[in-house]
Short mmCIF file of C-alpha atoms in Angstrom, two decimals:
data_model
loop_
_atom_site.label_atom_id
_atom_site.label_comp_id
_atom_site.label_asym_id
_atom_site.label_seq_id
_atom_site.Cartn_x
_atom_site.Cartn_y
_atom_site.Cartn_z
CA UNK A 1 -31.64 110.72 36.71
CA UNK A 2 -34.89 109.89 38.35
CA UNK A 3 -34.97 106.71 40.99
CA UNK A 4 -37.13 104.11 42.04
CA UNK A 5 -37.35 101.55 44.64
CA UNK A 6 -36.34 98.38 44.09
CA UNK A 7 -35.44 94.80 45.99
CA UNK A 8 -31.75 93.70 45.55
CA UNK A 9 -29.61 90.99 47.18
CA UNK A 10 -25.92 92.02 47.17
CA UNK A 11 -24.33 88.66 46.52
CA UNK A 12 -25.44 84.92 46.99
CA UNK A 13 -27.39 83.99 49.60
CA UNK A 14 -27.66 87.69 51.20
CA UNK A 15 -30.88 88.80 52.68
CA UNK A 16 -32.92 90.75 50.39
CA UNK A 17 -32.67 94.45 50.73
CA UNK A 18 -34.60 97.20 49.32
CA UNK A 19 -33.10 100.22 47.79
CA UNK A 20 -33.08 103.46 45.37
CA UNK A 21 -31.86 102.69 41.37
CA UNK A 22 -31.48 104.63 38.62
CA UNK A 23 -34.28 104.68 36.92
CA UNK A 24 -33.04 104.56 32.93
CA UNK A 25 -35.24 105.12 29.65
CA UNK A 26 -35.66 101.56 27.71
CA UNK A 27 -33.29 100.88 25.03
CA UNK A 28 -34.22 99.86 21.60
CA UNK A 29 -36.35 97.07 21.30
CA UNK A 30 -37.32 97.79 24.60
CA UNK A 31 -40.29 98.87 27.18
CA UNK A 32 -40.34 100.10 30.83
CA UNK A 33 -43.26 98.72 33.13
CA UNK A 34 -44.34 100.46 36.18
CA UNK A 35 -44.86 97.44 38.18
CA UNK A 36 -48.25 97.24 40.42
CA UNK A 37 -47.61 93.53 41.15
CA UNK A 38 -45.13 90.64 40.93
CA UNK A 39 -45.85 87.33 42.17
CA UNK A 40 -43.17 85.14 44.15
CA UNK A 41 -42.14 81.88 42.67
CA UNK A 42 -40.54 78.88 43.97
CA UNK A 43 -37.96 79.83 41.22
CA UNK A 44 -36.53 83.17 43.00
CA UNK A 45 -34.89 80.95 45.35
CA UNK A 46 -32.40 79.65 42.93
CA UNK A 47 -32.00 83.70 41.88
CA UNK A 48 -31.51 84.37 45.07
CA UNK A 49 -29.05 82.24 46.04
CA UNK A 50 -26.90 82.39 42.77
CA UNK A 51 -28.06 78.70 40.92
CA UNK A 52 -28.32 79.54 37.62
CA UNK A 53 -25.13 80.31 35.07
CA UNK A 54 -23.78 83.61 34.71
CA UNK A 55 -25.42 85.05 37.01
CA UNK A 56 -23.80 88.74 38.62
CA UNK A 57 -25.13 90.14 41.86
CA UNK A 58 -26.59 92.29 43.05
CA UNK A 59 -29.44 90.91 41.66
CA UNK A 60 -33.02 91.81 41.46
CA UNK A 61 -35.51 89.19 42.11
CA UNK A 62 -38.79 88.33 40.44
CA UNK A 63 -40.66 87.32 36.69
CA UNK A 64 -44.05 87.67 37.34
CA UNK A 65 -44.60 91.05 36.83
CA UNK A 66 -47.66 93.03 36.09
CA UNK A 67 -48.26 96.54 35.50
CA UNK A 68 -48.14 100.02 33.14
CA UNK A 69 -46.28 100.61 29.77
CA UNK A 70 -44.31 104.00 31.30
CA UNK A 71 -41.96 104.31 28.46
CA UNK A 72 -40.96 102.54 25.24
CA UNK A 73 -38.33 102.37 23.70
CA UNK A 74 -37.00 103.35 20.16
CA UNK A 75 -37.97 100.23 17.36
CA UNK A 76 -40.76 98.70 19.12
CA UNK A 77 -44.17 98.41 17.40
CA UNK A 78 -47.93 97.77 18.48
CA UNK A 79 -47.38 98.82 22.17
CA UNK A 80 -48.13 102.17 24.32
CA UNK A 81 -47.56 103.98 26.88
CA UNK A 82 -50.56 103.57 29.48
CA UNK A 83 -51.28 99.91 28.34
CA UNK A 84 -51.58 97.19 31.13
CA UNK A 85 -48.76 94.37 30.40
CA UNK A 86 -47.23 91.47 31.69
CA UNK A 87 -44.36 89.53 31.62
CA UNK A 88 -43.39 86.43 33.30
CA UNK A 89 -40.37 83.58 32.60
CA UNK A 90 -39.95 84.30 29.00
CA UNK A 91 -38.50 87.26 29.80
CA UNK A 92 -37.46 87.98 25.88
CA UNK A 93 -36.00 85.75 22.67
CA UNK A 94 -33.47 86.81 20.04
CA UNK A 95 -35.63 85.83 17.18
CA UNK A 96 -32.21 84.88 14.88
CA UNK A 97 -31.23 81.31 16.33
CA UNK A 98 -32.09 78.33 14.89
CA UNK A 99 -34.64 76.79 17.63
CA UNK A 100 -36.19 80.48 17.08
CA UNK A 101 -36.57 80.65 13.47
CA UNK A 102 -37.85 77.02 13.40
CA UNK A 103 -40.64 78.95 16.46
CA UNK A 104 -39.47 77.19 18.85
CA UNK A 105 -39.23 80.20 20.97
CA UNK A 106 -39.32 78.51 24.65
CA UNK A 107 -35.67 77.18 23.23
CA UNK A 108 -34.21 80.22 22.40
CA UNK A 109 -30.84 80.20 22.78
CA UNK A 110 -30.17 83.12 24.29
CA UNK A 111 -33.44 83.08 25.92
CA UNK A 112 -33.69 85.71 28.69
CA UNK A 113 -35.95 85.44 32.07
CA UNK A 114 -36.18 88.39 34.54
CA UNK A 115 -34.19 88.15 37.18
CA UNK A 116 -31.99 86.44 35.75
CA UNK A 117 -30.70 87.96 32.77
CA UNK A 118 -31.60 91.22 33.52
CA UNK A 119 -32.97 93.18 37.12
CA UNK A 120 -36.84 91.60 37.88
CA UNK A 121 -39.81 92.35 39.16
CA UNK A 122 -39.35 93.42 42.57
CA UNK A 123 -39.29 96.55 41.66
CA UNK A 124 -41.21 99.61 41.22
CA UNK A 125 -40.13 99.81 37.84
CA UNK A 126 -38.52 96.82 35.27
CA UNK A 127 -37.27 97.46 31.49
CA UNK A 128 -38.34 94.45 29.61
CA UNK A 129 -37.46 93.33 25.64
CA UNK A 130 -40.61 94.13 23.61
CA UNK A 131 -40.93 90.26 22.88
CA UNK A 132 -41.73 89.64 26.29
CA UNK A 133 -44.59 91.66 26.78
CA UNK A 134 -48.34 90.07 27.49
CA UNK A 135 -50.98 92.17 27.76
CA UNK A 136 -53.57 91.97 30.40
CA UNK A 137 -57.12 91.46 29.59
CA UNK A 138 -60.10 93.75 31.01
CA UNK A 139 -61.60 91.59 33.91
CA UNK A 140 -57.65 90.93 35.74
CA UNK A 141 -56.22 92.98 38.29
CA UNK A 142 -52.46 93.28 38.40
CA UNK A 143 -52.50 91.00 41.43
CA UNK A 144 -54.55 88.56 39.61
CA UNK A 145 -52.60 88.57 36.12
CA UNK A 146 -48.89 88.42 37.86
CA UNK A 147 -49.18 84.65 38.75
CA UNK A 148 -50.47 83.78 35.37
CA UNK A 149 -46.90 85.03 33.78
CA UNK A 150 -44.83 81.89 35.19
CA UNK A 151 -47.39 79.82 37.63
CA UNK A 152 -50.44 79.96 35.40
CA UNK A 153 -49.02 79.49 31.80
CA UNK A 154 -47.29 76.84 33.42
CA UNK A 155 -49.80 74.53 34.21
CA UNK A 156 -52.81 75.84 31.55
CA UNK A 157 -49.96 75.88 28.88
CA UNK A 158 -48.71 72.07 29.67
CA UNK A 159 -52.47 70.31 30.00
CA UNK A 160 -53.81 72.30 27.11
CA UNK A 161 -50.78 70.58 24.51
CA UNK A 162 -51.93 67.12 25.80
CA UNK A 163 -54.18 65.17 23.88
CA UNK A 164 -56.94 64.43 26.62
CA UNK A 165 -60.57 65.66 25.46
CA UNK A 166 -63.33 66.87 27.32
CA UNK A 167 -63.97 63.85 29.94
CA UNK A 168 -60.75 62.42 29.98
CA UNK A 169 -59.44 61.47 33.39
CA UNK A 170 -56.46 64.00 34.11
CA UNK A 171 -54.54 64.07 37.46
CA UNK A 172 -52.76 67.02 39.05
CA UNK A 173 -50.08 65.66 41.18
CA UNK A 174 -49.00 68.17 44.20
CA UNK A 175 -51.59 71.19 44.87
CA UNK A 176 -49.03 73.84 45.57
CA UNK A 177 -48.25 77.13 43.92
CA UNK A 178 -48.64 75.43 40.26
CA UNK A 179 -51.05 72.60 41.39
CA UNK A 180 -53.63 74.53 42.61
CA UNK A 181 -53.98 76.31 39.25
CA UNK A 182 -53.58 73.12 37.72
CA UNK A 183 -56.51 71.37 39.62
CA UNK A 184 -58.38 74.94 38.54
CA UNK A 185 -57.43 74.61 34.90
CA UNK A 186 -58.25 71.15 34.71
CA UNK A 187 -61.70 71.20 35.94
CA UNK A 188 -62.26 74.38 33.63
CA UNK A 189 -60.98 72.17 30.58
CA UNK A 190 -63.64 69.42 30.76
CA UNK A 191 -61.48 66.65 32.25
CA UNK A 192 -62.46 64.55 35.12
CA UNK A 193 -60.00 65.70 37.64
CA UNK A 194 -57.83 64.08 40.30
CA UNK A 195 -55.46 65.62 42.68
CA UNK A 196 -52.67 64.24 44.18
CA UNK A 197 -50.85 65.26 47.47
CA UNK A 198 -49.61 64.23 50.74
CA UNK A 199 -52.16 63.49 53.57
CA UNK A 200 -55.65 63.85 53.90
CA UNK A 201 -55.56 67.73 54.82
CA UNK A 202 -55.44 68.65 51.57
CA UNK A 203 -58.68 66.56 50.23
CA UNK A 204 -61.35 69.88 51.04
CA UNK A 205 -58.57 72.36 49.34
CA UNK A 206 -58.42 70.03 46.28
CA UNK A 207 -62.46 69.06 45.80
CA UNK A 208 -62.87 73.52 46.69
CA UNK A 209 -60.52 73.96 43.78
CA UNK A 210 -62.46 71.18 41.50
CA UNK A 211 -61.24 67.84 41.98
CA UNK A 212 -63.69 65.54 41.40
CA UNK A 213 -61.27 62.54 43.41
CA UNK A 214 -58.18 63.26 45.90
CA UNK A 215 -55.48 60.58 46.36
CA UNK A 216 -53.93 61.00 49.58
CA UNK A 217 -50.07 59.36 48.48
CA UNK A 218 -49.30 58.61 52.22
CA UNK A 219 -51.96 55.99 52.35
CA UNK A 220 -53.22 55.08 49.35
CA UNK A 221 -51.75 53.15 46.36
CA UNK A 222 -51.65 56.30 43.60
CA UNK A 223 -51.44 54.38 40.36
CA UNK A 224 -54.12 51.20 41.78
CA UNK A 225 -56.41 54.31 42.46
CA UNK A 226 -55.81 55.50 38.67
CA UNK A 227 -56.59 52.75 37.04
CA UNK A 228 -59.56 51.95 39.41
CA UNK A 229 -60.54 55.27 37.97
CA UNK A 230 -60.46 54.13 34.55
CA UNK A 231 -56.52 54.97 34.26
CA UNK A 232 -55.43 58.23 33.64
CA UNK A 233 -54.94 60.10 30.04
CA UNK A 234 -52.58 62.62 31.60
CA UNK A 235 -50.64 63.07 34.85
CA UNK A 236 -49.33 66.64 35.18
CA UNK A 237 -46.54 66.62 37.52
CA UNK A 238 -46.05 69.87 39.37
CA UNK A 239 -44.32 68.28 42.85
CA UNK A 240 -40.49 68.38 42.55
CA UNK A 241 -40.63 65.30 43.54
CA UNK A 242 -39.33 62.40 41.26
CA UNK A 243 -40.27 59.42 43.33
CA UNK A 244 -43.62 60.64 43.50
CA UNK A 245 -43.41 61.07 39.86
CA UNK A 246 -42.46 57.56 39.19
CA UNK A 247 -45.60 56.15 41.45
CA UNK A 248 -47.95 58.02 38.99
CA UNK A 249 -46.75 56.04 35.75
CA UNK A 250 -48.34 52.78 36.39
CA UNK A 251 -51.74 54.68 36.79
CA UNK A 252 -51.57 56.14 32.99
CA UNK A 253 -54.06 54.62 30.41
CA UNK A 254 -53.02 53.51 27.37
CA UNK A 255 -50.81 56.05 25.45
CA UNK A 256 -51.55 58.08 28.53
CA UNK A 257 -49.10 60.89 29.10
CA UNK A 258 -46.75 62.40 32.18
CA UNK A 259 -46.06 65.97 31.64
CA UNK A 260 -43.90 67.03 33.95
CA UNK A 261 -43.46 70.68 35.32
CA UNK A 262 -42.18 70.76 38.65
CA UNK A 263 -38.28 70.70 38.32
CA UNK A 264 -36.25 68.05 40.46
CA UNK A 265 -32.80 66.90 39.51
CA UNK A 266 -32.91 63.44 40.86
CA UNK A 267 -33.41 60.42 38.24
CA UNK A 268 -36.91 59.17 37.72
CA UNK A 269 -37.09 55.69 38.84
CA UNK A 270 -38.92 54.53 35.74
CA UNK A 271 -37.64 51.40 33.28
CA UNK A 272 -38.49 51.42 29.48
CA UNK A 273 -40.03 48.28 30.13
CA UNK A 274 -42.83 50.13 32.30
CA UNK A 275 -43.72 52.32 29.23
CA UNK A 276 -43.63 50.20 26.25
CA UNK A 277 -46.64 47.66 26.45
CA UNK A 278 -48.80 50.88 27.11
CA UNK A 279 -47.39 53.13 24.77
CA UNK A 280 -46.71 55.68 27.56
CA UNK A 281 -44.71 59.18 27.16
CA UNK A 282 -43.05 61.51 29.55
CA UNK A 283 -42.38 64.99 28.81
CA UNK A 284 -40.99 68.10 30.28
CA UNK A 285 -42.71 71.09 29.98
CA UNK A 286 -41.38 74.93 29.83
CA UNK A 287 -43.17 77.63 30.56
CA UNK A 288 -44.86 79.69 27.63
CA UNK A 289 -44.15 82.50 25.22
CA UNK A 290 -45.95 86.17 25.94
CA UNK A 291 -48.75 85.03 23.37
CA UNK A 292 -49.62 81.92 25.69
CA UNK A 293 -49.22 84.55 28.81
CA UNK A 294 -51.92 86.69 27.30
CA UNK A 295 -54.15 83.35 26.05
CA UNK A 296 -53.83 81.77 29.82
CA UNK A 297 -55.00 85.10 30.79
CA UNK A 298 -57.80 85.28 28.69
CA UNK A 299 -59.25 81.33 29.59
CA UNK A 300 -58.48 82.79 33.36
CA UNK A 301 -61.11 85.50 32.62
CA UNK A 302 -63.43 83.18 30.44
CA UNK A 303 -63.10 80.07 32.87
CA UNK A 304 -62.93 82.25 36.32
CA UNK A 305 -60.00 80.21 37.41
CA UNK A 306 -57.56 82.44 39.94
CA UNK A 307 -53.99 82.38 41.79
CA UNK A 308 -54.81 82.03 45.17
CA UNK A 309 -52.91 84.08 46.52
CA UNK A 310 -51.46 86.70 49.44
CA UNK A 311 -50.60 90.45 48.88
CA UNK A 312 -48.00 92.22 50.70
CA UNK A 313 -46.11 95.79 49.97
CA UNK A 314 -42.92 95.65 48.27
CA UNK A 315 -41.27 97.35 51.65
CA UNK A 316 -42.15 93.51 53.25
CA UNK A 317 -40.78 91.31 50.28
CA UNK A 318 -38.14 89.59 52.17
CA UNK A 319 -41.40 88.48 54.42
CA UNK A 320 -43.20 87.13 51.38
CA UNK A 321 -39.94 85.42 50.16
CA UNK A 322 -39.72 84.14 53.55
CA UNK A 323 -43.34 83.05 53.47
CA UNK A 324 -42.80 80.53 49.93
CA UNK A 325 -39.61 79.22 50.88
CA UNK A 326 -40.55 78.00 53.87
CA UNK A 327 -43.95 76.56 52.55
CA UNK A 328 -46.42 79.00 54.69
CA UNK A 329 -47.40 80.91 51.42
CA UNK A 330 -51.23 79.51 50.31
CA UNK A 331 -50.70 79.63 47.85
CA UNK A 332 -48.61 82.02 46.03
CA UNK A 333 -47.97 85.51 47.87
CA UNK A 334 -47.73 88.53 45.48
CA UNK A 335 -45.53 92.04 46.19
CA UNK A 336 -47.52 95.47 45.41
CA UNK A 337 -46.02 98.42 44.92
#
């Protein structure tokens, strides 16, 4: 059986190691992507180190993976070999539970992601249900559509469910790996854009990326500057951060929104009291199905709005792992093959 290279960690917490696998035709249902790119989240850290349930090493990192139809599978209609595809977080549904057939697919109950329910994107090659697939639109490279499976849909997927209109004020708070695009997405959409982050240098990133205001949270009161601003119809929180959540509420305008995207497990320090005289909501936010991949795709080409981002080979993605977890990435690094 013919190989390919792939990235693998052995068992929790090991370094990751690249290797030779089998390289197996798709099953039913099924495709097989010759990766060209996959983009490294914040998630592959809790892959890596064994977080999630059910997990069984070794384990092959990565869903944001971009590349070429090689094979498919037996059963699986309106895709071909030689087509350019993606697939990011939704990584496949079952189509047969009940949060499914209501289409509430981002609930699936036995909702798979790459990496985690099956080898990733670190790879040379990944095998992929057909549900998952996205495909790329003329005017992306691979390098330039990976991001948009987890990172992008993210953030475009989460502002463009709000109810903020053209002009609305909308904040970004953090301009990471997600915020950036979110800043970008924003500013594409019409809204009058804030960013939030920590310290003033971050203020030329965020008004380079479109913000028309930055709010510097070390020194500056973040919900007094909101509502100075004319308070704010959505906050879209992509800092894991849940204190810095919190701060944002009392800068929402009436009925204004907090969608939050960036995942912390600490309580938000918020009281129903601070929500009801405005008629505030918070939200969480999931990613996005492989239609709203290939949509976020298609505004990225329309709108112009990119990952910024750093390439490296696959042999050096232990470097570019290295690089996002400890925070030197700007803003997203990407593996090549």
């Amino acid at each position: 059986m013919p190989t390919h290279k792939a990235v693998q960690v052995p068992n929790a917490g090991a370094s990751l190691t690249l290797t030779d696998v089998q390289t197996a035709p798709p099953p039913p249902g099924h495709v097989r992507i010759a990766v060209a790119a996959c983009g490294v989240c914040g998630t592959d850290h809790a892959v890596v180190n064994g977080q999630f349930p059910g997990m069984t090493f070794p384990v092959t990192p990565g869903h944001e993976a971009a590349g070429t139809i090689a094979e498919v599978g037996d059963d699986v209609e309106g895709f071909t070999v030689g087509e350019r595809v993606a697939v990011g977080w939704f990584g496949g549904n079952c189509n047969v539970c009940g949060p499914c057939r209501r289409g509430k697919f981002m609930q699936c109950v036995r909702l798979q992601v790459p990496s985690w329910h099956y080898p990733g994107g670190y790879a040379e090659s990944i095998t992929v249900p057909a549900t998952a697939v996205a495909r790329i639109p003329d005017g992306l490279s691979f390098a330039e559509a990976a991001p948009m499976g987890c990172a992008g849909v993210t953030t475009y997927n989460a502002l463009r469910r709000t109810a903020a209109v053209a002009g609305d004020l909308v904040a970004i708070l953090g301009i990471g790996g997600l915020g950036h695009l979110g800043v970008q997405w924003a500013r594409a959409m019409g809204f009058e854009t804030v960013a939030i982050a920590r310290g003033a240098n971050k203020a030329d990133d965020a008004k380079a990326l479109g913000a028309h205001h930055y709010i510097d949270s070390t020194t500056q009161d973040v919900a007094a500057v909101l509502q100075d601003l004319g308070g704010a119809a959505v906050v879209l929180a992509t800092a894991a951060n849940s204190a810095a959540m919190a701060q944002t509420v009392g800068g929402l305008g009436p009925e204004g929104e907090l969608v939050i995207v960036g995942v912390s497990y600490d309580p938000l320090p918020i009281s129903p009291g601070d929500l009801i005289s405005g008629g505030l909501r918070i939200s969480g936010h999931p990613s996005g199905t492989s239609r709203d991949v290939e949509e976020t795709m298609r505004f990225a080409v329309q709108s112009g709005v990119r990952a910024r981002s750093q390439e490296l080979p696959l042999a050096q993605a232990a470097e570019a792992y290295a690089a996002m977890e400890q925070g030197r990435a700007r803003y997203r690094m990407v593996l090549t093959m």
